[in-house]
Amino acid sequence: MRTKSSKKNKINVVTLGCSKNLYDSEVLMGQLKANDKQVVHEDEKEDGNIVVINTCGFIGKAKEESVDAILHHVNRKEAGEIDKVFVTGCLSERYKPDLEKEISEVDQYFGTHDLPQLLKALEADYKHELVGERLTTTPKHYAYLKISEGCDRPCSFCAIPLMRGGHVSKPIEELTKEAENLAAEGVRELILIAQDLTYYGLDIYKRRALADLLRELAKVEGIKWIRLHYAYPTGFPLDVLDVMREEPKVCNYIDIPLQHVNSELLKSMRRGTDSEKTIRLMNKFREEVPDMAIRTTLIVGYPGETREQFEELKEFVKHTRFDRMGCFAYSHEENTHAYNLVDDVPEDDKEKRVAELMELQGQISFEMNQEKVGKTFDCIFDRKEGKYFIGRTEFDSPDVDNNVIVDGSKHYIQIGHFVKIRITEATDFDLYGEPV
Ligand code: SF4
């Protein structure tokens, strides 16, 4: 007979997947705190008696990670270490009936739009007045700002609309209020996220309003950096480039997943663009904001991708010289449009193509970083690792881009503060420097 754990009434929230999922966990935690619940995020001590797992259901590897996390905590429950396990997020939204059958030890499964029901199961009430308030889990000086939920795009390979629903923008006033609250708590850097940032406003304002939102957010006292993640190439609102050029608070940085460059594959991917338009947009970025750092994400091994089409993608990466690049092997996701195609590129070929592209990008990143040696950049410092202070320039987003590393045995730097750093040395993905 399984015994009740002796642990105190404390809820441990575990987040998998992307920054949008982290944002949702922070909203959940804000609600629980306002209900006087003791709540922690990914508490290593694991001394809570209730665990909420906010899962990811994007692609194969991410789904496996989420299932492993569920099994880990279910085993702890069986061992009497904890009393309850609740599961929410994208995997739960997408596979609830299967999960309920296959891992029935979980107390309850919730979808991505079931916050009030989840709170009820945790003996808490949903508090409307808290909209825009949350318990952030990032270092105090930066925070994610989710400007919309869901996605209306038809990308053939993507299951996100199945899990997150259609696109819903948050009004500019609400987001500005949220930014003011965050600034009052010491946030200096806002990282704007969405499934598709550039679709912002089309639903509530009947026009693309990302540029207007940026101008309003730039007026918020205390915010120094505003960063853009998850832009979409088709219908890209060029007025955003004007704001980026004119407004010093808006980082000259953009994350824009392009996925591929071959016109035939882009057509099959239902991206609404082609090779020529993609190349033209990248050139426009470089013309309008010459020092802009461009981050992109590419998919290799999509159904039917030939060696020639992959070579075309390699040439594109060589010529465009992205500042930052990530690459995924295509994952054959049921209920997506591409699932009707034959997943004909062998897995090891996919992995080889990922490695080839990342090798190429490593070389490009090394060369681009060498050009930064001797230059001085405004940097913000996120943490200390051993004797080193770890920071970032305006051109680097947390966790995914370059680090700026300062020797803490020679210099002292306050975490969360901006410091001018002269770069003295560089590798493929790290910069070394000293304060000036
Ligand atoms: S823009 Fe495309 S890839 Fe991105 S979330 Fe929407 S459907 Fe998925």
Short mmCIF file of C-alpha atoms and ligand atoms in Angstrom, two decimals:
data_model
loop_
_atom_site.label_atom_id
_atom_site.label_comp_id
_atom_site.label_asym_id
_atom_site.label_seq_id
_atom_site.Cartn_x
_atom_site.Cartn_y
_atom_site.Cartn_z
CA MET A 1 0.00 0.00 0.00
CA ARG A 2 1.64 3.28 -1.10
CA THR A 3 2.10 5.66 1.90
CA LYS A 4 1.49 9.48 1.83
CA SER A 5 4.84 11.31 1.59
CA SER A 6 5.96 13.12 4.70
CA LYS A 7 6.93 16.11 2.65
CA LYS A 8 5.39 19.54 3.25
CA ASN A 9 2.62 20.96 1.03
CA LYS A 10 4.77 22.38 -1.72
CA ILE A 11 4.31 22.39 -5.48
CA ASN A 12 7.29 21.79 -7.74
CA VAL A 13 6.71 23.00 -11.32
CA VAL A 14 8.87 21.35 -13.98
CA THR A 15 9.08 22.92 -17.45
CA LEU A 16 10.13 21.27 -20.69
CA GLY A 17 10.44 22.75 -24.16
CA CYS A 18 10.57 26.38 -25.24
CA SER A 19 10.47 29.82 -23.63
CA LYS A 20 6.73 30.02 -24.35
CA ASN A 21 6.19 26.99 -22.15
CA LEU A 22 8.41 28.57 -19.49
CA TYR A 23 6.23 31.67 -19.66
CA ASP A 24 3.12 29.54 -19.03
CA SER A 25 4.80 27.89 -16.03
CA GLU A 26 5.59 31.36 -14.67
CA VAL A 27 1.94 32.40 -15.06
CA LEU A 28 0.84 29.21 -13.24
CA MET A 29 3.34 29.88 -10.45
CA GLY A 30 2.16 33.50 -10.11
CA GLN A 31 -1.41 32.26 -9.69
CA LEU A 32 -0.37 29.64 -7.10
CA LYS A 33 1.63 32.18 -5.11
CA ALA A 34 -1.35 34.54 -5.08
CA ASN A 35 -3.31 31.62 -3.59
CA ASP A 36 -0.69 31.35 -0.81
CA LYS A 37 0.59 28.08 -2.19
CA GLN A 38 4.24 27.27 -1.72
CA VAL A 39 5.62 26.85 -5.22
CA VAL A 40 9.08 26.31 -6.66
CA HIS A 41 10.45 25.83 -10.17
CA GLU A 42 12.49 22.72 -10.96
CA ASP A 43 13.55 22.40 -7.34
CA GLU A 44 16.67 20.24 -7.22
CA LYS A 45 15.99 19.31 -3.62
CA GLU A 46 12.72 17.86 -4.90
CA ASP A 47 11.18 18.34 -1.45
CA GLY A 48 7.72 19.26 -2.71
CA ASN A 49 4.96 16.66 -2.39
CA ILE A 50 3.14 17.75 -5.56
CA VAL A 51 4.73 17.93 -9.01
CA VAL A 52 3.29 19.70 -12.07
CA ILE A 53 5.05 18.81 -15.34
CA ASN A 54 4.59 21.33 -18.15
CA THR A 55 5.41 19.21 -21.17
CA CYS A 56 6.61 19.79 -24.75
CA GLY A 57 5.06 17.93 -27.70
CA PHE A 58 6.91 19.54 -30.61
CA ILE A 59 9.04 16.80 -32.20
CA GLY A 60 10.31 13.26 -31.47
CA LYS A 61 13.21 14.07 -29.16
CA ALA A 62 11.25 16.67 -27.19
CA LYS A 63 8.34 14.27 -26.74
CA GLU A 64 10.66 11.55 -25.42
CA GLU A 65 12.11 14.01 -22.89
CA SER A 66 8.61 14.86 -21.68
CA VAL A 67 7.59 11.21 -21.32
CA ASP A 68 10.82 10.51 -19.41
CA ALA A 69 10.04 13.37 -17.02
CA ILE A 70 6.53 12.02 -16.42
CA LEU A 71 7.85 8.50 -15.76
CA HIS A 72 10.54 9.88 -13.41
CA HIS A 73 7.99 11.58 -11.19
CA VAL A 74 5.46 8.75 -11.44
CA ASN A 75 8.16 6.40 -10.14
CA ARG A 76 8.82 8.81 -7.27
CA LYS A 77 5.10 8.75 -6.48
CA GLU A 78 5.07 4.94 -6.54
CA ALA A 79 8.05 5.05 -4.15
CA GLY A 80 6.05 7.27 -1.79
CA GLU A 81 8.38 10.21 -2.29
CA ILE A 82 5.61 12.45 -3.56
CA ASP A 83 1.82 12.41 -3.36
CA LYS A 84 0.56 13.84 -6.64
CA VAL A 85 1.70 14.24 -10.25
CA PHE A 86 -0.16 16.55 -12.64
CA VAL A 87 0.75 16.92 -16.33
CA THR A 88 -0.01 19.88 -18.58
CA GLY A 89 1.43 21.56 -21.68
CA CYS A 90 1.74 20.58 -25.34
CA LEU A 91 2.34 16.81 -25.07
CA SER A 92 -0.67 16.52 -22.78
CA GLU A 93 -2.79 18.66 -25.15
CA ARG A 94 -1.80 16.52 -28.13
CA TYR A 95 -1.87 12.99 -26.66
CA LYS A 96 -4.15 13.19 -23.58
CA PRO A 97 -6.28 10.04 -24.33
CA ASP A 98 -3.15 7.92 -25.05
CA LEU A 99 -1.29 9.24 -21.98
CA GLU A 100 -4.28 8.61 -19.71
CA LYS A 101 -4.25 4.99 -20.91
CA GLU A 102 -0.48 4.42 -20.97
CA ILE A 103 0.63 6.32 -17.83
CA SER A 104 -2.49 6.15 -15.67
CA GLU A 105 -0.54 6.79 -12.44
CA VAL A 106 -0.65 10.50 -13.22
CA ASP A 107 -3.38 12.15 -11.10
CA GLN A 108 -4.71 14.29 -13.96
CA TYR A 109 -3.77 15.54 -17.44
CA PHE A 110 -4.53 19.09 -18.64
CA GLY A 111 -4.39 20.86 -22.00
CA THR A 112 -2.62 24.11 -22.92
CA HIS A 113 -5.75 26.20 -22.28
CA ASP A 114 -6.80 24.55 -18.97
CA LEU A 115 -5.12 26.83 -16.40
CA PRO A 116 -8.30 27.37 -14.30
CA GLN A 117 -8.97 23.61 -14.18
CA LEU A 118 -5.34 22.85 -13.23
CA LEU A 119 -5.47 25.47 -10.47
CA LYS A 120 -8.71 23.91 -9.16
CA ALA A 121 -7.00 20.49 -8.99
CA LEU A 122 -4.25 22.21 -6.96
CA GLU A 123 -6.92 23.69 -4.64
CA ALA A 124 -6.37 27.20 -5.93
CA ASP A 125 -8.63 29.72 -7.67
CA TYR A 126 -7.90 31.42 -10.98
CA LYS A 127 -7.43 35.15 -10.28
CA HIS A 128 -8.34 37.31 -13.31
CA GLU A 129 -6.85 40.41 -11.70
CA LEU A 130 -3.41 38.81 -12.06
CA VAL A 131 -3.38 38.98 -15.86
CA GLY A 132 0.11 40.14 -16.90
CA GLU A 133 1.63 39.15 -13.56
CA ARG A 134 3.73 36.03 -13.02
CA LEU A 135 6.56 34.54 -11.03
CA THR A 136 9.53 34.83 -13.36
CA THR A 137 12.15 32.07 -13.23
CA THR A 138 14.82 33.82 -15.31
CA PRO A 139 17.61 35.88 -13.70
CA LYS A 140 16.01 39.07 -12.33
CA HIS A 141 17.39 41.36 -15.05
CA TYR A 142 15.74 39.69 -18.05
CA ALA A 143 12.32 38.20 -18.74
CA TYR A 144 10.34 36.73 -21.62
CA LEU A 145 7.26 38.60 -22.81
CA LYS A 146 4.79 36.40 -24.73
CA ILE A 147 2.94 38.79 -27.06
CA SER A 148 0.49 36.27 -28.54
CA GLU A 149 -0.63 32.67 -28.27
CA GLY A 150 -1.15 30.07 -31.02
CA CYS A 151 -0.48 30.23 -34.75
CA ASP A 152 -2.50 30.60 -37.97
CA ARG A 153 0.30 29.49 -40.30
CA PRO A 154 -0.06 26.23 -42.32
CA CYS A 155 3.54 24.97 -42.15
CA SER A 156 3.35 21.35 -43.26
CA PHE A 157 5.79 19.87 -40.71
CA CYS A 158 4.53 21.67 -37.63
CA ALA A 159 2.21 20.35 -34.92
CA ILE A 160 2.19 23.55 -32.87
CA PRO A 161 -1.18 24.85 -34.11
CA LEU A 162 -2.64 21.46 -33.07
CA MET A 163 -1.39 22.08 -29.51
CA ARG A 164 -1.67 25.84 -29.17
CA GLY A 165 -4.66 26.71 -31.36
CA GLY A 166 -5.07 29.77 -33.58
CA HIS A 167 -3.22 33.07 -33.25
CA VAL A 168 -4.42 35.42 -30.48
CA SER A 169 -2.53 38.72 -29.92
CA LYS A 170 -2.47 40.46 -26.54
CA PRO A 171 -3.43 44.16 -26.69
CA ILE A 172 -0.57 46.69 -26.67
CA GLU A 173 -1.88 48.29 -23.44
CA GLU A 174 -1.84 44.92 -21.61
CA LEU A 175 1.70 44.15 -22.79
CA THR A 176 2.92 47.63 -21.86
CA LYS A 177 1.44 47.20 -18.38
CA GLU A 178 3.16 43.81 -18.09
CA ALA A 179 6.47 45.38 -19.17
CA GLU A 180 6.07 48.17 -16.59
CA ASN A 181 5.48 45.56 -13.86
CA LEU A 182 8.57 43.67 -14.95
CA ALA A 183 10.68 46.84 -15.08
CA ALA A 184 9.50 47.70 -11.56
CA GLU A 185 10.87 44.30 -10.47
CA GLY A 186 14.29 45.08 -11.95
CA VAL A 187 13.95 43.63 -15.46
CA ARG A 188 16.23 45.46 -17.89
CA GLU A 189 15.92 43.16 -20.92
CA LEU A 190 12.63 42.04 -22.47
CA ILE A 191 12.71 39.05 -24.81
CA LEU A 192 9.62 39.08 -27.03
CA ILE A 193 8.32 35.61 -27.89
CA ALA A 194 5.36 34.08 -29.76
CA GLN A 195 4.78 31.25 -32.18
CA ASP A 196 4.95 33.91 -34.91
CA LEU A 197 6.04 37.34 -33.70
CA THR A 198 5.45 39.06 -37.03
CA TYR A 199 1.77 38.10 -37.17
CA TYR A 200 1.20 40.34 -34.15
CA GLY A 201 -1.90 42.53 -34.40
CA LEU A 202 -3.42 41.03 -37.55
CA ASP A 203 -6.29 39.60 -35.48
CA ILE A 204 -7.07 42.47 -33.09
CA TYR A 205 -5.90 45.48 -35.13
CA LYS A 206 -6.41 44.03 -38.64
CA ARG A 207 -2.82 45.07 -39.48
CA ARG A 208 0.73 44.05 -38.55
CA ALA A 209 1.41 46.04 -35.37
CA LEU A 210 4.75 44.71 -34.09
CA ALA A 211 6.48 48.03 -34.87
CA ASP A 212 3.84 49.97 -32.90
CA LEU A 213 4.20 47.56 -29.98
CA LEU A 214 7.98 48.02 -30.01
CA ARG A 215 7.65 51.82 -29.94
CA GLU A 216 5.33 51.59 -26.90
CA LEU A 217 7.55 49.09 -25.05
CA ALA A 218 10.57 51.33 -25.71
CA LYS A 219 8.87 54.06 -23.64
CA VAL A 220 8.88 51.86 -20.52
CA GLU A 221 11.24 53.30 -17.89
CA GLY A 222 14.03 50.93 -16.84
CA ILE A 223 13.89 48.65 -19.87
CA LYS A 224 17.18 48.93 -21.79
CA TRP A 225 17.03 46.05 -24.25
CA ILE A 226 14.12 44.63 -26.26
CA ARG A 227 14.89 41.46 -28.20
CA LEU A 228 12.91 39.73 -30.97
CA HIS A 229 12.47 35.96 -31.20
CA TYR A 230 10.44 33.76 -33.60
CA ALA A 231 9.85 36.10 -36.53
CA TYR A 232 8.41 34.66 -39.76
CA PRO A 233 9.77 35.51 -43.24
CA THR A 234 6.56 35.67 -45.28
CA GLY A 235 4.91 39.11 -44.99
CA PHE A 236 7.70 40.32 -42.71
CA PRO A 237 6.71 43.87 -41.54
CA LEU A 238 9.63 45.98 -42.81
CA ASP A 239 8.69 48.88 -40.50
CA VAL A 240 10.20 46.75 -37.71
CA LEU A 241 13.60 47.41 -39.32
CA ASP A 242 12.98 51.17 -39.07
CA VAL A 243 12.23 50.83 -35.34
CA MET A 244 15.32 48.66 -34.89
CA ARG A 245 17.45 51.33 -36.64
CA GLU A 246 15.88 54.32 -34.86
CA GLU A 247 15.13 52.98 -31.36
CA PRO A 248 18.33 52.21 -29.38
CA LYS A 249 16.45 49.99 -26.92
CA VAL A 250 15.42 47.56 -29.65
CA CYS A 251 18.39 45.21 -30.04
CA ASN A 252 19.83 44.88 -33.53
CA TYR A 253 19.04 41.23 -33.28
CA ILE A 254 16.41 39.00 -34.83
CA ASP A 255 15.59 35.32 -34.57
CA ILE A 256 13.84 34.27 -37.81
CA PRO A 257 13.48 30.52 -38.49
CA LEU A 258 13.71 30.14 -42.30
CA GLN A 259 13.65 26.33 -42.30
CA HIS A 260 15.02 26.01 -45.86
CA VAL A 261 15.88 27.97 -49.05
CA ASN A 262 15.00 25.60 -51.87
CA SER A 263 11.79 26.85 -53.55
CA GLU A 264 10.34 23.38 -54.15
CA LEU A 265 10.82 22.36 -50.51
CA LEU A 266 9.56 25.72 -49.21
CA LYS A 267 6.43 25.14 -51.32
CA SER A 268 5.97 21.63 -49.90
CA MET A 269 6.56 23.05 -46.41
CA ARG A 270 3.74 25.55 -47.14
CA ARG A 271 5.92 28.46 -46.01
CA GLY A 272 4.36 30.90 -48.50
CA THR A 273 7.75 31.99 -49.80
CA ASP A 274 10.53 30.90 -52.15
CA SER A 275 14.28 31.04 -52.58
CA GLU A 276 14.41 34.43 -54.27
CA LYS A 277 12.17 36.13 -51.68
CA THR A 278 14.11 34.56 -48.82
CA ILE A 279 17.45 35.78 -50.16
CA ARG A 280 15.99 39.20 -50.90
CA LEU A 281 14.70 39.50 -47.32
CA MET A 282 18.10 38.61 -45.84
CA ASN A 283 19.74 41.22 -48.10
CA LYS A 284 17.13 43.76 -46.99
CA PHE A 285 17.99 43.05 -43.34
CA ARG A 286 21.68 43.59 -44.05
CA GLU A 287 21.01 46.81 -46.00
CA GLU A 288 18.57 48.37 -43.52
CA VAL A 289 20.36 47.37 -40.26
CA PRO A 290 23.95 46.51 -41.25
CA ASP A 291 25.13 45.34 -37.82
CA MET A 292 22.00 43.30 -37.11
CA ALA A 293 22.68 39.81 -35.73
CA ILE A 294 20.50 37.30 -37.59
CA ARG A 295 19.67 34.00 -35.91
CA THR A 296 17.89 31.33 -37.92
CA THR A 297 16.78 27.72 -37.67
CA LEU A 298 16.85 25.25 -40.55
CA ILE A 299 15.31 21.81 -41.11
CA VAL A 300 17.24 19.13 -43.01
CA GLY A 301 16.03 15.75 -44.22
CA TYR A 302 12.51 16.96 -45.05
CA PRO A 303 10.62 14.40 -47.20
CA GLY A 304 12.12 14.35 -50.67
CA GLU A 305 15.14 16.54 -49.82
CA THR A 306 17.79 15.59 -52.40
CA ARG A 307 21.52 15.98 -52.01
CA GLU A 308 21.35 18.85 -54.53
CA GLN A 309 18.68 20.67 -52.50
CA PHE A 310 20.78 20.19 -49.36
CA GLU A 311 23.85 21.54 -51.20
CA GLU A 312 21.76 24.57 -52.17
CA LEU A 313 20.98 25.11 -48.48
CA LYS A 314 24.69 24.83 -47.61
CA GLU A 315 25.54 27.46 -50.27
CA PHE A 316 22.84 29.72 -48.83
CA VAL A 317 24.33 29.39 -45.31
CA LYS A 318 27.84 30.02 -46.71
CA HIS A 319 26.74 33.23 -48.49
CA THR A 320 24.31 34.62 -45.93
CA ARG A 321 26.74 34.10 -43.02
CA PHE A 322 24.13 33.95 -40.25
CA ASP A 323 25.43 35.23 -36.95
CA ARG A 324 23.67 32.38 -35.16
CA MET A 325 22.12 29.21 -36.53
CA GLY A 326 20.34 26.12 -35.23
CA CYS A 327 19.47 23.05 -37.30
CA PHE A 328 16.94 20.26 -36.78
CA ALA A 329 16.55 16.88 -38.46
CA TYR A 330 13.03 16.60 -39.88
CA SER A 331 10.65 14.77 -37.49
CA HIS A 332 7.68 12.96 -39.07
CA GLU A 333 4.80 14.26 -36.92
CA GLU A 334 1.35 12.63 -37.14
CA ASN A 335 -1.63 14.84 -37.95
CA THR A 336 0.62 17.36 -39.68
CA HIS A 337 0.25 17.98 -43.43
CA ALA A 338 3.71 16.55 -44.14
CA TYR A 339 2.73 13.28 -42.46
CA ASN A 340 1.04 12.36 -45.75
CA LEU A 341 4.46 12.47 -47.43
CA VAL A 342 7.02 9.63 -47.34
CA ASP A 343 9.71 10.25 -44.74
CA ASP A 344 12.30 8.98 -47.22
CA VAL A 345 15.56 10.54 -46.00
CA PRO A 346 17.29 7.93 -43.78
CA GLU A 347 17.76 9.04 -40.15
CA ASP A 348 21.55 8.81 -40.29
CA ASP A 349 21.61 10.93 -43.46
CA LYS A 350 19.51 13.50 -41.63
CA GLU A 351 21.96 13.51 -38.71
CA LYS A 352 24.91 13.77 -41.13
CA ARG A 353 23.31 16.78 -42.82
CA VAL A 354 22.73 18.45 -39.43
CA ALA A 355 26.39 17.86 -38.55
CA GLU A 356 27.59 19.20 -41.94
CA LEU A 357 25.60 22.42 -41.55
CA MET A 358 26.65 22.94 -37.92
CA GLU A 359 30.28 22.35 -38.88
CA LEU A 360 29.96 25.03 -41.55
CA GLN A 361 28.26 27.40 -39.07
CA GLY A 362 31.01 26.77 -36.49
CA GLN A 363 33.57 28.00 -39.01
CA ILE A 364 31.48 31.07 -39.93
CA SER A 365 30.84 31.91 -36.26
CA PHE A 366 34.58 31.59 -35.51
CA GLU A 367 35.47 34.01 -38.34
CA MET A 368 32.74 36.50 -37.36
CA ASN A 369 33.86 36.39 -33.71
CA GLN A 370 37.49 37.12 -34.72
CA GLU A 371 36.24 40.40 -36.19
CA LYS A 372 35.00 41.36 -32.70
CA VAL A 373 38.48 41.14 -31.11
CA GLY A 374 39.67 44.63 -30.09
CA LYS A 375 36.14 46.07 -30.20
CA THR A 376 34.13 47.24 -27.16
CA PHE A 377 30.51 46.22 -26.53
CA ASP A 378 27.83 47.00 -23.96
CA CYS A 379 27.28 43.70 -22.15
CA ILE A 380 24.87 42.45 -19.52
CA PHE A 381 26.06 39.77 -17.09
CA ASP A 382 23.81 36.81 -16.30
CA ARG A 383 25.80 34.65 -13.86
CA LYS A 384 29.11 33.53 -12.46
CA GLU A 385 30.50 30.11 -13.35
CA GLY A 386 33.52 29.13 -11.26
CA LYS A 387 35.80 32.16 -11.44
CA TYR A 388 34.28 33.50 -14.63
CA PHE A 389 31.53 36.11 -15.08
CA ILE A 390 29.26 35.15 -18.02
CA GLY A 391 27.53 37.85 -20.00
CA ARG A 392 26.16 38.75 -23.41
CA THR A 393 26.31 41.51 -25.97
CA GLU A 394 23.21 43.03 -27.59
CA PHE A 395 23.73 40.44 -30.33
CA ASP A 396 23.34 37.43 -28.04
CA SER A 397 20.22 35.94 -26.53
CA PRO A 398 20.39 33.93 -23.27
CA ASP A 399 21.12 30.19 -23.43
CA VAL A 400 21.32 29.95 -27.25
CA ASP A 401 24.01 32.42 -28.41
CA ASN A 402 27.59 33.49 -27.64
CA ASN A 403 28.79 34.13 -24.11
CA VAL A 404 31.07 36.99 -23.11
CA ILE A 405 33.48 35.61 -20.51
CA VAL A 406 35.38 37.80 -18.01
CA ASP A 407 38.03 36.45 -15.63
CA GLY A 408 36.68 37.02 -12.13
CA SER A 409 40.12 36.65 -10.57
CA LYS A 410 41.09 39.93 -12.27
CA HIS A 411 37.79 41.84 -12.45
CA TYR A 412 34.61 42.13 -10.40
CA ILE A 413 31.27 42.49 -12.24
CA GLN A 414 27.80 42.93 -10.75
CA ILE A 415 25.29 40.40 -12.13
CA GLY A 416 22.41 42.05 -13.96
CA HIS A 417 24.41 45.20 -14.70
CA PHE A 418 25.53 46.58 -18.06
CA VAL A 419 29.30 46.88 -18.45
CA LYS A 420 31.45 48.01 -21.40
CA ILE A 421 33.71 45.08 -22.35
CA ARG A 422 36.64 45.15 -24.76
CA ILE A 423 36.97 41.77 -26.50
CA THR A 424 40.50 40.37 -26.22
CA GLU A 425 40.01 36.85 -27.62
CA ALA A 426 37.35 34.79 -29.40
CA THR A 427 36.49 31.19 -30.21
CA ASP A 428 33.70 29.78 -32.39
CA PHE A 429 30.94 30.46 -29.82
CA ASP A 430 32.58 32.45 -26.99
CA LEU A 431 34.11 35.89 -26.56
CA TYR A 432 36.67 36.74 -23.85
CA GLY A 433 37.16 40.27 -22.62
CA GLU A 434 37.82 42.81 -19.89
CA PRO A 435 35.89 45.83 -18.60
CA VAL A 436 36.94 49.27 -19.93
S1 SF4 B 1 4.91 29.59 -37.89
FE1 SF4 B 1 4.86 27.55 -38.78
S2 SF4 B 1 6.53 26.51 -37.72
FE2 SF4 B 1 6.03 28.29 -36.50
S3 SF4 B 1 4.53 27.61 -34.98
FE3 SF4 B 1 3.40 28.40 -36.75
S4 SF4 B 1 2.97 26.61 -38.01
FE4 SF4 B 1 4.64 26.08 -36.59
#
